[in-house]
Amino acid sequence: MNCKRYFTGALAAFMVASSAFMAYADGPVANGADPAGLTSAPGTENETAGVAAAETTAPAPAAETQGSASGIVTVGENTSAGTVDAGEGKVLAGGNTITAGGLAGPSAAGASGTITVGSGMTSGAFSGPGGVSTSSGVTIPAVVGTGNISFAGQLTDPIVKVTDKYSYDQMSRDISSLKSRYGSHLQVKTIGTSLDGRSLYEMIIGNPNASKQILIHAGIHAREYMTPLLVMKQAEHLLAFYDSGSYQGRKLSDILAGVAIHIVPMVNPDGVTISQFGVSALRSADLRQIVNQCYAQDQADGRTTQDFERYQALWKANGRGVDLNQNFPALWDSITTGPSHASYANYKGTGALSEPESKALANLANSRNWTMTISYHSMGNLVYWDFAGNKVAEQSKAIAELVTGITGYRTNGSSGKGGFKDYVQIKDSPIPSLTIEVGSVACPMPASEFGNVWNSNQAILAALADYAADH
């Protein structure tokens, strides 16, 4: 009986608190103002999660520039965003008491409270006031914090909007807007240029001169374009609550005084553009021709039976058919599983680091003494931390345990070769590293999957910074 009363009271407190929360921190969702165009269906091809490998055809010189920018001006394409919400109603909570907190975020961010839960997370369906349903039948899950965090409230005027196809141009505009809004809390650099002339951005949050440095990248595989959206929203939340938020009882500003988080949100912008909008969105006629040749060769080899539109949507490689996550010098010579020619997926290229995008990321990895790196991929809800010859296995495993404790994901063995994580774990001056595979449906994922991804990963940046500060 006492247990029943305890559970009933806890549930009531949770429902009251969650009603004050917005789903994954976007604007006034109760009024249907969260843009998300739910137009595409899940992909039909399963991702091989955590297998890192990059492909290259012919080497091309990259104009790699390094330097800070006070803002970014880009001409983006106008993307229409429908009025809808994302996510299958899912609440993540641990086994401890669920209580309503009184911590509020900054007035500019409009955070309305804190929910404290246990550290071990399990999934459960939730259809009460913490979720907002729309006429489409899609439910936005309520934001639930992990541990004692006070930056999980809603943002009344978010810059980064959840949309079905979060494009390079939208991301570029959002980076510029974040820089304008948050000023000195955010630095922006470019680490290189893609084959089709798109800048590869690096965002730095925290103290760039700190002794602890974290590198996070996303969007290295084209069809996995939910991961750039994820890291951009993670970055916006960290910035919005930089001065007033806390994690595990520590002020975020204090944590970030001794830690810098570097985010490369979209390593493969040309590939993302192909997957989202097709070959006609490429600027280079040569690259457009390569994509068409890839389709013809993949058809001839029996690698695809899809029509050309679907083939492009499933594009995984960069602009000239190289899988960037098989293009790093990590047993690259022994990769024999992919095609021998440029392709939409799994071609390792003509040589390790033959592509400007993989080379730019490798140069960044070798530019400083990193505390850790995180590679965001999709799908599978998995964390990969090991590799043959891993020189930092113990440290990588410890970080994996931190991440799985927050996300509820499981760890798995890694059998891939040529990946970024693999490379940085075995190189001279090795770096503890993880690959985090988000989502549970095939790529490209619809926006309806984002709520679950966000609930599992919203606290990761703060948790990693907190961990780095102590290690």
mmCIF file with all atom_site columns, C-alpha atoms in Angstrom, residues 261-434:
data_model
loop_
_atom_site.group_PDB
_atom_site.id
_atom_site.type_symbol
_atom_site.label_atom_id
_atom_site.label_alt_id
_atom_site.label_comp_id
_atom_site.label_asym_id
_atom_site.label_entity_id
_atom_site.label_seq_id
_atom_site.pdbx_PDB_ins_code
_atom_site.Cartn_x
_atom_site.Cartn_y
_atom_site.Cartn_z
_atom_site.occupancy
_atom_site.B_iso_or_equiv
_atom_site.pdbx_formal_charge
_atom_site.auth_seq_id
_atom_site.auth_comp_id
_atom_site.auth_asym_id
_atom_site.auth_atom_id
_atom_site.pdbx_PDB_model_num
ATOM 1   C CA . ILE A 1 261 ? 33.800 21.401 -26.478 1.00 0.00 ? 261 ILE A CA 1
ATOM 2   C CA . HIS A 1 262 ? 34.575 21.455 -30.200 1.00 0.00 ? 262 HIS A CA 1
ATOM 3   C CA . ILE A 1 263 ? 31.734 20.420 -32.501 1.00 0.00 ? 263 ILE A CA 1
ATOM 4   C CA . VAL A 1 264 ? 32.020 19.692 -36.221 1.00 0.00 ? 264 VAL A CA 1
ATOM 5   C CA . PRO A 1 265 ? 28.292 19.339 -36.888 1.00 0.00 ? 265 PRO A CA 1
ATOM 6   C CA . MET A 1 266 ? 28.377 18.174 -40.507 1.00 0.00 ? 266 MET A CA 1
ATOM 7   C CA . VAL A 1 267 ? 31.560 16.535 -41.794 1.00 0.00 ? 267 VAL A CA 1
ATOM 8   C CA . ASN A 1 268 ? 29.983 15.511 -45.102 1.00 0.00 ? 268 ASN A CA 1
ATOM 9   C CA . PRO A 1 269 ? 27.814 18.391 -46.358 1.00 0.00 ? 269 PRO A CA 1
ATOM 10  C CA . ASP A 1 270 ? 27.966 17.343 -50.029 1.00 0.00 ? 270 ASP A CA 1
ATOM 11  C CA . GLY A 1 271 ? 26.717 13.858 -49.239 1.00 0.00 ? 271 GLY A CA 1
ATOM 12  C CA . VAL A 1 272 ? 23.979 15.202 -46.961 1.00 0.00 ? 272 VAL A CA 1
ATOM 13  C CA . THR A 1 273 ? 22.890 17.485 -49.801 1.00 0.00 ? 273 THR A CA 1
ATOM 14  C CA . ILE A 1 274 ? 22.663 14.524 -52.205 1.00 0.00 ? 274 ILE A CA 1
ATOM 15  C CA . SER A 1 275 ? 20.664 12.444 -49.735 1.00 0.00 ? 275 SER A CA 1
ATOM 16  C CA . GLN A 1 276 ? 18.248 15.270 -48.964 1.00 0.00 ? 276 GLN A CA 1
ATOM 17  C CA . PHE A 1 277 ? 17.795 17.012 -52.306 1.00 0.00 ? 277 PHE A CA 1
ATOM 18  C CA . GLY A 1 278 ? 19.379 14.857 -54.988 1.00 0.00 ? 278 GLY A CA 1
ATOM 19  C CA . VAL A 1 279 ? 22.261 15.291 -57.386 1.00 0.00 ? 279 VAL A CA 1
ATOM 20  C CA . SER A 1 280 ? 20.790 18.433 -58.923 1.00 0.00 ? 280 SER A CA 1
ATOM 21  C CA . ALA A 1 281 ? 21.602 20.303 -55.692 1.00 0.00 ? 281 ALA A CA 1
ATOM 22  C CA . LEU A 1 282 ? 25.349 19.830 -56.258 1.00 0.00 ? 282 LEU A CA 1
ATOM 23  C CA . ARG A 1 283 ? 27.218 22.806 -57.684 1.00 0.00 ? 283 ARG A CA 1
ATOM 24  C CA . SER A 1 284 ? 29.851 20.831 -59.577 1.00 0.00 ? 284 SER A CA 1
ATOM 25  C CA . ALA A 1 285 ? 28.955 19.227 -62.904 1.00 0.00 ? 285 ALA A CA 1
ATOM 26  C CA . ASP A 1 286 ? 31.833 16.786 -62.408 1.00 0.00 ? 286 ASP A CA 1
ATOM 27  C CA . LEU A 1 287 ? 30.400 15.588 -59.092 1.00 0.00 ? 287 LEU A CA 1
ATOM 28  C CA . ARG A 1 288 ? 26.930 15.269 -60.588 1.00 0.00 ? 288 ARG A CA 1
ATOM 29  C CA . GLN A 1 289 ? 28.420 13.067 -63.300 1.00 0.00 ? 289 GLN A CA 1
ATOM 30  C CA . ILE A 1 290 ? 30.207 10.924 -60.683 1.00 0.00 ? 290 ILE A CA 1
ATOM 31  C CA . VAL A 1 291 ? 26.950 10.290 -58.824 1.00 0.00 ? 291 VAL A CA 1
ATOM 32  C CA . ASN A 1 292 ? 25.247 9.226  -62.042 1.00 0.00 ? 292 ASN A CA 1
ATOM 33  C CA . GLN A 1 293 ? 28.167 6.929  -62.848 1.00 0.00 ? 293 GLN A CA 1
ATOM 34  C CA . CYS A 1 294 ? 27.957 5.435  -59.350 1.00 0.00 ? 294 CYS A CA 1
ATOM 35  C CA . TYR A 1 295 ? 24.319 4.574  -59.935 1.00 0.00 ? 295 TYR A CA 1
ATOM 36  C CA . ALA A 1 296 ? 25.068 2.895  -63.259 1.00 0.00 ? 296 ALA A CA 1
ATOM 37  C CA . GLN A 1 297 ? 27.938 0.873  -61.794 1.00 0.00 ? 297 GLN A CA 1
ATOM 38  C CA . ASP A 1 298 ? 26.028 -0.094 -58.651 1.00 0.00 ? 298 ASP A CA 1
ATOM 39  C CA . GLN A 1 299 ? 23.138 -1.271 -60.827 1.00 0.00 ? 299 GLN A CA 1
ATOM 40  C CA . ALA A 1 300 ? 25.494 -3.282 -63.014 1.00 0.00 ? 300 ALA A CA 1
ATOM 41  C CA . ASP A 1 301 ? 27.094 -4.854 -59.925 1.00 0.00 ? 301 ASP A CA 1
ATOM 42  C CA . GLY A 1 302 ? 23.744 -5.662 -58.369 1.00 0.00 ? 302 GLY A CA 1
ATOM 43  C CA . ARG A 1 303 ? 24.476 -3.365 -55.434 1.00 0.00 ? 303 ARG A CA 1
ATOM 44  C CA . THR A 1 304 ? 21.143 -1.607 -55.813 1.00 0.00 ? 304 THR A CA 1
ATOM 45  C CA . THR A 1 305 ? 17.738 -2.306 -57.261 1.00 0.00 ? 305 THR A CA 1
ATOM 46  C CA . GLN A 1 306 ? 16.311 1.048  -56.141 1.00 0.00 ? 306 GLN A CA 1
ATOM 47  C CA . ASP A 1 307 ? 15.116 3.715  -58.532 1.00 0.00 ? 307 ASP A CA 1
ATOM 48  C CA . PHE A 1 308 ? 17.440 6.704  -58.826 1.00 0.00 ? 308 PHE A CA 1
ATOM 49  C CA . GLU A 1 309 ? 15.452 8.910  -56.443 1.00 0.00 ? 309 GLU A CA 1
ATOM 50  C CA . ARG A 1 310 ? 15.564 6.345  -53.672 1.00 0.00 ? 310 ARG A CA 1
ATOM 51  C CA . TYR A 1 311 ? 19.206 5.545  -54.452 1.00 0.00 ? 311 TYR A CA 1
ATOM 52  C CA . GLN A 1 312 ? 20.116 9.172  -53.847 1.00 0.00 ? 312 GLN A CA 1
ATOM 53  C CA . ALA A 1 313 ? 18.135 9.273  -50.584 1.00 0.00 ? 313 ALA A CA 1
ATOM 54  C CA . LEU A 1 314 ? 20.171 6.295  -49.346 1.00 0.00 ? 314 LEU A CA 1
ATOM 55  C CA . TRP A 1 315 ? 23.466 7.992  -50.289 1.00 0.00 ? 315 TRP A CA 1
ATOM 56  C CA . LYS A 1 316 ? 26.064 7.477  -47.563 1.00 0.00 ? 316 LYS A CA 1
ATOM 57  C CA . ALA A 1 317 ? 29.287 8.658  -49.207 1.00 0.00 ? 317 ALA A CA 1
ATOM 58  C CA . ASN A 1 318 ? 30.748 12.087 -49.936 1.00 0.00 ? 318 ASN A CA 1
ATOM 59  C CA . GLY A 1 319 ? 30.298 13.992 -53.196 1.00 0.00 ? 319 GLY A CA 1
ATOM 60  C CA . ARG A 1 320 ? 32.394 11.596 -55.237 1.00 0.00 ? 320 ARG A CA 1
ATOM 61  C CA . GLY A 1 321 ? 31.294 8.301  -53.841 1.00 0.00 ? 321 GLY A CA 1
ATOM 62  C CA . VAL A 1 322 ? 33.756 7.719  -51.004 1.00 0.00 ? 322 VAL A CA 1
ATOM 63  C CA . ASP A 1 323 ? 32.621 6.497  -47.597 1.00 0.00 ? 323 ASP A CA 1
ATOM 64  C CA . LEU A 1 324 ? 34.423 8.994  -45.375 1.00 0.00 ? 324 LEU A CA 1
ATOM 65  C CA . ASN A 1 325 ? 34.272 6.690  -42.379 1.00 0.00 ? 325 ASN A CA 1
ATOM 66  C CA . GLN A 1 326 ? 36.343 4.110  -44.187 1.00 0.00 ? 326 GLN A CA 1
ATOM 67  C CA . ASN A 1 327 ? 38.923 6.631  -45.347 1.00 0.00 ? 327 ASN A CA 1
ATOM 68  C CA . PHE A 1 328 ? 41.078 6.909  -42.219 1.00 0.00 ? 328 PHE A CA 1
ATOM 69  C CA . PRO A 1 329 ? 44.415 5.108  -41.700 1.00 0.00 ? 329 PRO A CA 1
ATOM 70  C CA . ALA A 1 330 ? 43.117 2.375  -39.408 1.00 0.00 ? 330 ALA A CA 1
ATOM 71  C CA . LEU A 1 331 ? 43.821 -0.944 -41.130 1.00 0.00 ? 331 LEU A CA 1
ATOM 72  C CA . TRP A 1 332 ? 42.727 0.803  -44.329 1.00 0.00 ? 332 TRP A CA 1
ATOM 73  C CA . ASP A 1 333 ? 44.791 -1.516 -46.561 1.00 0.00 ? 333 ASP A CA 1
ATOM 74  C CA . SER A 1 334 ? 42.941 -4.561 -45.245 1.00 0.00 ? 334 SER A CA 1
ATOM 75  C CA . ILE A 1 335 ? 39.437 -3.273 -46.080 1.00 0.00 ? 335 ILE A CA 1
ATOM 76  C CA . THR A 1 336 ? 38.115 -5.694 -48.694 1.00 0.00 ? 336 THR A CA 1
ATOM 77  C CA . THR A 1 337 ? 34.388 -5.767 -48.086 1.00 0.00 ? 337 THR A CA 1
ATOM 78  C CA . GLY A 1 338 ? 33.322 -2.759 -50.142 1.00 0.00 ? 338 GLY A CA 1
ATOM 79  C CA . PRO A 1 339 ? 33.172 -2.123 -53.874 1.00 0.00 ? 339 PRO A CA 1
ATOM 80  C CA . SER A 1 340 ? 36.275 -1.355 -55.930 1.00 0.00 ? 340 SER A CA 1
ATOM 81  C CA . HIS A 1 341 ? 34.705 1.746  -57.410 1.00 0.00 ? 341 HIS A CA 1
ATOM 82  C CA . ALA A 1 342 ? 32.936 4.882  -56.229 1.00 0.00 ? 342 ALA A CA 1
ATOM 83  C CA . SER A 1 343 ? 29.513 4.077  -54.845 1.00 0.00 ? 343 SER A CA 1
ATOM 84  C CA . TYR A 1 344 ? 26.671 5.375  -52.741 1.00 0.00 ? 344 TYR A CA 1
ATOM 85  C CA . ALA A 1 345 ? 28.114 3.377  -49.802 1.00 0.00 ? 345 ALA A CA 1
ATOM 86  C CA . ASN A 1 346 ? 31.141 1.497  -48.484 1.00 0.00 ? 346 ASN A CA 1
ATOM 87  C CA . TYR A 1 347 ? 33.816 2.449  -51.041 1.00 0.00 ? 347 TYR A CA 1
ATOM 88  C CA . LYS A 1 348 ? 37.013 3.128  -49.102 1.00 0.00 ? 348 LYS A CA 1
ATOM 89  C CA . GLY A 1 349 ? 38.640 5.372  -51.693 1.00 0.00 ? 349 GLY A CA 1
ATOM 90  C CA . THR A 1 350 ? 41.959 5.343  -53.509 1.00 0.00 ? 350 THR A CA 1
ATOM 91  C CA . GLY A 1 351 ? 43.967 5.905  -50.350 1.00 0.00 ? 351 GLY A CA 1
ATOM 92  C CA . ALA A 1 352 ? 43.641 6.732  -46.687 1.00 0.00 ? 352 ALA A CA 1
ATOM 93  C CA . LEU A 1 353 ? 42.729 10.409 -46.169 1.00 0.00 ? 353 LEU A CA 1
ATOM 94  C CA . SER A 1 354 ? 42.286 10.917 -49.892 1.00 0.00 ? 354 SER A CA 1
ATOM 95  C CA . GLU A 1 355 ? 39.208 13.090 -49.324 1.00 0.00 ? 355 GLU A CA 1
ATOM 96  C CA . PRO A 1 356 ? 39.308 16.720 -48.182 1.00 0.00 ? 356 PRO A CA 1
ATOM 97  C CA . GLU A 1 357 ? 36.628 16.087 -45.580 1.00 0.00 ? 357 GLU A CA 1
ATOM 98  C CA . SER A 1 358 ? 38.370 13.146 -43.883 1.00 0.00 ? 358 SER A CA 1
ATOM 99  C CA . LYS A 1 359 ? 41.716 14.920 -44.135 1.00 0.00 ? 359 LYS A CA 1
ATOM 100 C CA . ALA A 1 360 ? 40.300 18.033 -42.450 1.00 0.00 ? 360 ALA A CA 1
ATOM 101 C CA . LEU A 1 361 ? 38.923 15.971 -39.570 1.00 0.00 ? 361 LEU A CA 1
ATOM 102 C CA . ALA A 1 362 ? 42.212 14.081 -39.185 1.00 0.00 ? 362 ALA A CA 1
ATOM 103 C CA . ASN A 1 363 ? 44.132 17.364 -39.144 1.00 0.00 ? 363 ASN A CA 1
ATOM 104 C CA . LEU A 1 364 ? 41.842 18.637 -36.408 1.00 0.00 ? 364 LEU A CA 1
ATOM 105 C CA . ALA A 1 365 ? 42.343 15.425 -34.427 1.00 0.00 ? 365 ALA A CA 1
ATOM 106 C CA . ASN A 1 366 ? 46.101 15.973 -34.611 1.00 0.00 ? 366 ASN A CA 1
ATOM 107 C CA . SER A 1 367 ? 45.964 19.690 -33.810 1.00 0.00 ? 367 SER A CA 1
ATOM 108 C CA . ARG A 1 368 ? 45.871 19.425 -30.007 1.00 0.00 ? 368 ARG A CA 1
ATOM 109 C CA . ASN A 1 369 ? 45.905 17.093 -27.024 1.00 0.00 ? 369 ASN A CA 1
ATOM 110 C CA . TRP A 1 370 ? 42.276 15.960 -26.889 1.00 0.00 ? 370 TRP A CA 1
ATOM 111 C CA . THR A 1 371 ? 40.697 14.513 -23.759 1.00 0.00 ? 371 THR A CA 1
ATOM 112 C CA . MET A 1 372 ? 38.226 12.487 -25.840 1.00 0.00 ? 372 MET A CA 1
ATOM 113 C CA . THR A 1 373 ? 36.387 12.354 -29.159 1.00 0.00 ? 373 THR A CA 1
ATOM 114 C CA . ILE A 1 374 ? 32.778 11.405 -29.873 1.00 0.00 ? 374 ILE A CA 1
ATOM 115 C CA . SER A 1 375 ? 31.530 10.341 -33.301 1.00 0.00 ? 375 SER A CA 1
ATOM 116 C CA . TYR A 1 376 ? 27.750 10.560 -33.715 1.00 0.00 ? 376 TYR A CA 1
ATOM 117 C CA . HIS A 1 377 ? 26.223 8.095  -36.180 1.00 0.00 ? 377 HIS A CA 1
ATOM 118 C CA . SER A 1 378 ? 22.873 6.402  -36.667 1.00 0.00 ? 378 SER A CA 1
ATOM 119 C CA . MET A 1 379 ? 21.274 3.899  -36.159 1.00 0.00 ? 379 MET A CA 1
ATOM 120 C CA . GLY A 1 380 ? 21.041 1.209  -33.490 1.00 0.00 ? 380 GLY A CA 1
ATOM 121 C CA . ASN A 1 381 ? 21.069 2.852  -30.018 1.00 0.00 ? 381 ASN A CA 1
ATOM 122 C CA . LEU A 1 382 ? 24.578 1.499  -29.510 1.00 0.00 ? 382 LEU A CA 1
ATOM 123 C CA . VAL A 1 383 ? 27.940 2.690  -28.220 1.00 0.00 ? 383 VAL A CA 1
ATOM 124 C CA . TYR A 1 384 ? 31.184 1.406  -29.742 1.00 0.00 ? 384 TYR A CA 1
ATOM 125 C CA . TRP A 1 385 ? 34.361 1.980  -27.752 1.00 0.00 ? 385 TRP A CA 1
ATOM 126 C CA . ASP A 1 386 ? 36.955 -0.586 -28.825 1.00 0.00 ? 386 ASP A CA 1
ATOM 127 C CA . PHE A 1 387 ? 39.076 -1.472 -31.847 1.00 0.00 ? 387 PHE A CA 1
ATOM 128 C CA . ALA A 1 388 ? 41.936 -3.848 -32.651 1.00 0.00 ? 388 ALA A CA 1
ATOM 129 C CA . GLY A 1 389 ? 45.101 -2.197 -31.353 1.00 0.00 ? 389 GLY A CA 1
ATOM 130 C CA . ASN A 1 390 ? 43.208 0.336  -29.225 1.00 0.00 ? 390 ASN A CA 1
ATOM 131 C CA . LYS A 1 391 ? 45.859 2.083  -27.118 1.00 0.00 ? 391 LYS A CA 1
ATOM 132 C CA . VAL A 1 392 ? 43.331 3.802  -24.856 1.00 0.00 ? 392 VAL A CA 1
ATOM 133 C CA . ALA A 1 393 ? 40.867 0.973  -24.253 1.00 0.00 ? 393 ALA A CA 1
ATOM 134 C CA . GLU A 1 394 ? 40.463 1.469  -20.524 1.00 0.00 ? 394 GLU A CA 1
ATOM 135 C CA . GLN A 1 395 ? 39.764 5.184  -20.838 1.00 0.00 ? 395 GLN A CA 1
ATOM 136 C CA . SER A 1 396 ? 37.397 4.649  -23.780 1.00 0.00 ? 396 SER A CA 1
ATOM 137 C CA . LYS A 1 397 ? 35.450 2.013  -21.871 1.00 0.00 ? 397 LYS A CA 1
ATOM 138 C CA . ALA A 1 398 ? 35.041 4.327  -18.882 1.00 0.00 ? 398 ALA A CA 1
ATOM 139 C CA . ILE A 1 399 ? 33.553 7.028  -21.105 1.00 0.00 ? 399 ILE A CA 1
ATOM 140 C CA . ALA A 1 400 ? 31.316 4.427  -22.743 1.00 0.00 ? 400 ALA A CA 1
ATOM 141 C CA . GLU A 1 401 ? 29.966 3.445  -19.338 1.00 0.00 ? 401 GLU A CA 1
ATOM 142 C CA . LEU A 1 402 ? 29.178 7.086  -18.606 1.00 0.00 ? 402 LEU A CA 1
ATOM 143 C CA . VAL A 1 403 ? 27.322 7.478  -21.902 1.00 0.00 ? 403 VAL A CA 1
ATOM 144 C CA . THR A 1 404 ? 25.378 4.225  -21.680 1.00 0.00 ? 404 THR A CA 1
ATOM 145 C CA . GLY A 1 405 ? 24.337 5.096  -18.131 1.00 0.00 ? 405 GLY A CA 1
ATOM 146 C CA . ILE A 1 406 ? 22.743 8.285  -19.462 1.00 0.00 ? 406 ILE A CA 1
ATOM 147 C CA . THR A 1 407 ? 21.348 7.130  -22.799 1.00 0.00 ? 407 THR A CA 1
ATOM 148 C CA . GLY A 1 408 ? 20.269 3.624  -21.903 1.00 0.00 ? 408 GLY A CA 1
ATOM 149 C CA . TYR A 1 409 ? 22.095 2.413  -25.014 1.00 0.00 ? 409 TYR A CA 1
ATOM 150 C CA . ARG A 1 410 ? 24.127 -0.790 -24.968 1.00 0.00 ? 410 ARG A CA 1
ATOM 151 C CA . THR A 1 411 ? 27.745 -1.319 -25.932 1.00 0.00 ? 411 THR A CA 1
ATOM 152 C CA . ASN A 1 412 ? 28.773 -3.566 -28.762 1.00 0.00 ? 412 ASN A CA 1
ATOM 153 C CA . GLY A 1 413 ? 31.921 -4.907 -30.363 1.00 0.00 ? 413 GLY A CA 1
ATOM 154 C CA . SER A 1 414 ? 33.392 -3.037 -33.315 1.00 0.00 ? 414 SER A CA 1
ATOM 155 C CA . SER A 1 415 ? 34.529 -4.946 -36.363 1.00 0.00 ? 415 SER A CA 1
ATOM 156 C CA . GLY A 1 416 ? 34.874 -2.103 -38.848 1.00 0.00 ? 416 GLY A CA 1
ATOM 157 C CA . LYS A 1 417 ? 38.066 -0.666 -40.263 1.00 0.00 ? 417 LYS A CA 1
ATOM 158 C CA . GLY A 1 418 ? 39.125 2.728  -41.531 1.00 0.00 ? 418 GLY A CA 1
ATOM 159 C CA . GLY A 1 419 ? 36.900 4.703  -39.194 1.00 0.00 ? 419 GLY A CA 1
ATOM 160 C CA . PHE A 1 420 ? 37.662 7.957  -37.413 1.00 0.00 ? 420 PHE A CA 1
ATOM 161 C CA . LYS A 1 421 ? 37.272 6.443  -33.941 1.00 0.00 ? 421 LYS A CA 1
ATOM 162 C CA . ASP A 1 422 ? 39.516 3.554  -34.911 1.00 0.00 ? 422 ASP A CA 1
ATOM 163 C CA . TYR A 1 423 ? 42.150 5.906  -36.266 1.00 0.00 ? 423 TYR A CA 1
ATOM 164 C CA . VAL A 1 424 ? 42.386 8.155  -33.223 1.00 0.00 ? 424 VAL A CA 1
ATOM 165 C CA . GLN A 1 425 ? 42.507 5.177  -30.832 1.00 0.00 ? 425 GLN A CA 1
ATOM 166 C CA . ILE A 1 426 ? 45.570 3.633  -32.527 1.00 0.00 ? 426 ILE A CA 1
ATOM 167 C CA . LYS A 1 427 ? 47.521 6.642  -33.787 1.00 0.00 ? 427 LYS A CA 1
ATOM 168 C CA . ASP A 1 428 ? 50.513 8.218  -32.100 1.00 0.00 ? 428 ASP A CA 1
ATOM 169 C CA . SER A 1 429 ? 49.149 10.252 -29.173 1.00 0.00 ? 429 SER A CA 1
ATOM 170 C CA . PRO A 1 430 ? 45.952 8.150  -29.094 1.00 0.00 ? 430 PRO A CA 1
ATOM 171 C CA . ILE A 1 431 ? 42.660 9.627  -27.912 1.00 0.00 ? 431 ILE A CA 1
ATOM 172 C CA . PRO A 1 432 ? 39.941 7.900  -25.838 1.00 0.00 ? 432 PRO A CA 1
ATOM 173 C CA . SER A 1 433 ? 36.971 7.771  -28.199 1.00 0.00 ? 433 SER A CA 1
ATOM 174 C CA . LEU A 1 434 ? 33.444 6.501  -28.778 1.00 0.00 ? 434 LEU A CA 1
#
